[in-house]
Short mmCIF file of C-alpha atoms in Angstrom, two decimals:
data_model
loop_
_atom_site.label_atom_id
_atom_site.label_comp_id
_atom_site.label_asym_id
_atom_site.label_seq_id
_atom_site.Cartn_x
_atom_site.Cartn_y
_atom_site.Cartn_z
CA MET V 115 90.67 26.37 -7.61
CA PRO V 116 87.55 27.90 -5.90
CA GLY V 117 86.47 24.43 -4.74
CA LEU V 118 89.88 23.82 -3.17
CA LEU V 119 89.84 27.21 -1.45
CA ARG V 120 86.34 26.56 -0.09
CA GLY V 121 87.47 23.18 1.29
CA VAL V 122 90.52 24.72 2.96
CA ALA V 123 88.39 27.50 4.48
CA ARG V 124 85.83 25.01 5.79
CA THR V 125 88.58 22.88 7.35
CA ALA V 126 90.06 25.98 9.03
CA VAL V 127 86.67 26.96 10.48
CA VAL V 128 85.99 23.46 11.78
CA ALA V 129 89.48 23.18 13.31
CA GLY V 130 89.20 26.62 14.93
CA THR V 131 85.80 25.82 16.41
CA ALA V 132 87.01 22.48 17.73
CA THR V 133 90.02 24.14 19.35
CA ALA V 134 87.86 26.82 20.99
CA VAL V 135 85.41 24.26 22.38
CA SER V 136 88.22 22.04 23.63
CA ASN V 137 89.91 24.95 25.41
CA ARG V 138 86.63 26.00 27.04
CA VAL V 139 85.96 22.47 28.31
CA SER V 140 89.50 22.21 29.69
CA ARG V 141 89.21 25.53 31.54
CA ARG V 142 85.83 24.54 33.00
CA GLN V 143 87.21 21.19 34.21
CA GLN V 144 90.26 22.83 35.77
CA GLY V 145 88.01 25.30 37.55
CA ARG V 146 85.85 22.51 38.95
CA TRP V 147 88.88 20.53 40.11
CA ALA V 148 90.39 23.60 41.77
CA GLN V 149 87.08 24.27 43.53
CA GLN V 150 86.89 20.67 44.75
CA GLU V 151 90.46 20.83 46.08
CA GLN V 152 89.73 24.10 47.83
CA GLN V 153 86.65 22.62 49.49
CA GLN V 154 88.66 19.61 50.67
CA TYR V 155 91.22 21.77 52.44
CA GLN V 156 88.87 24.31 53.98
CA GLU V 157 88.49 24.12 57.71
CA PRO V 158 84.98 23.50 58.99
CA PRO V 159 83.34 26.67 60.28
CA PRO V 160 83.52 27.18 64.02
CA ALA V 161 80.41 26.24 65.94
CA ALA V 162 78.42 29.09 67.43
CA PRO V 163 79.26 29.64 71.08
CA ALA V 164 76.90 28.20 73.64
CA PRO V 165 74.65 30.81 75.17
CA ALA V 166 75.81 32.11 78.52
CA PRO V 167 73.34 32.09 81.40
CA ALA V 168 71.76 35.51 81.85
CA ALA V 169 69.66 37.23 84.48
CA PRO V 170 65.89 36.49 84.14
CA ALA V 171 64.96 40.11 83.25
CA ASP V 172 67.74 40.31 80.70
CA ASP V 173 67.08 36.80 79.39
CA MET V 174 64.76 37.73 76.50
CA THR V 175 67.03 40.53 75.27
CA SER V 176 69.99 38.18 75.37
CA LYS V 177 68.11 35.52 73.40
CA ILE V 178 67.06 38.03 70.76
CA ASP V 179 70.66 39.24 70.38
CA GLN V 180 71.92 35.68 70.05
CA LEU V 181 69.27 34.87 67.44
CA LYS V 182 70.28 37.97 65.47
CA GLN V 183 73.91 36.86 65.57
CA LEU V 184 72.93 33.39 64.41
CA GLY V 185 70.91 34.90 61.56
CA ASP V 186 73.91 36.98 60.51
CA LEU V 187 76.19 33.93 60.57
CA LYS V 188 73.70 31.98 58.46
CA ALA V 189 73.37 34.87 55.99
CA GLN V 190 77.16 35.00 55.66
CA GLY V 191 77.25 31.29 54.90
CA VAL V 192 79.18 30.38 58.06
CA LEU V 193 76.34 28.23 59.40
CA THR V 194 74.33 25.69 57.43
CA GLU V 195 70.56 25.48 57.77
CA ALA V 196 70.89 22.45 60.08
CA GLU V 197 73.47 24.13 62.32
CA PHE V 198 71.32 27.26 62.47
CA GLU V 199 68.25 25.28 63.52
CA GLU V 200 70.23 23.35 66.17
CA GLN V 201 71.63 26.53 67.72
CA LYS V 202 68.22 28.19 67.59
CA ARG V 203 66.70 25.26 69.48
CA ARG V 204 69.44 25.51 72.13
CA ILE V 205 68.79 29.22 72.63
CA LEU V 206 65.02 28.91 72.76
CA GLY V 207 64.90 25.55 74.50
#
């Protein structure tokens, strides 16, 4: 009888572990799929507005303010590194 009980207990442990692992894998896959779907339907972030022409004395202050705004947008994840660099070139160029 002890051998039978040990076998039943071992089977229960193996089955429970397999169920837990299977559930975890399923949840992880569903999370990935949901994330992929969400990324598909997200609208692309709006492009940063083109810099407005400013007076020559106020030009440097305006450029600094625009660069700060671009930095904030990049830090928030609205702009990618490439978009940030492109807008920075436009402001400084």
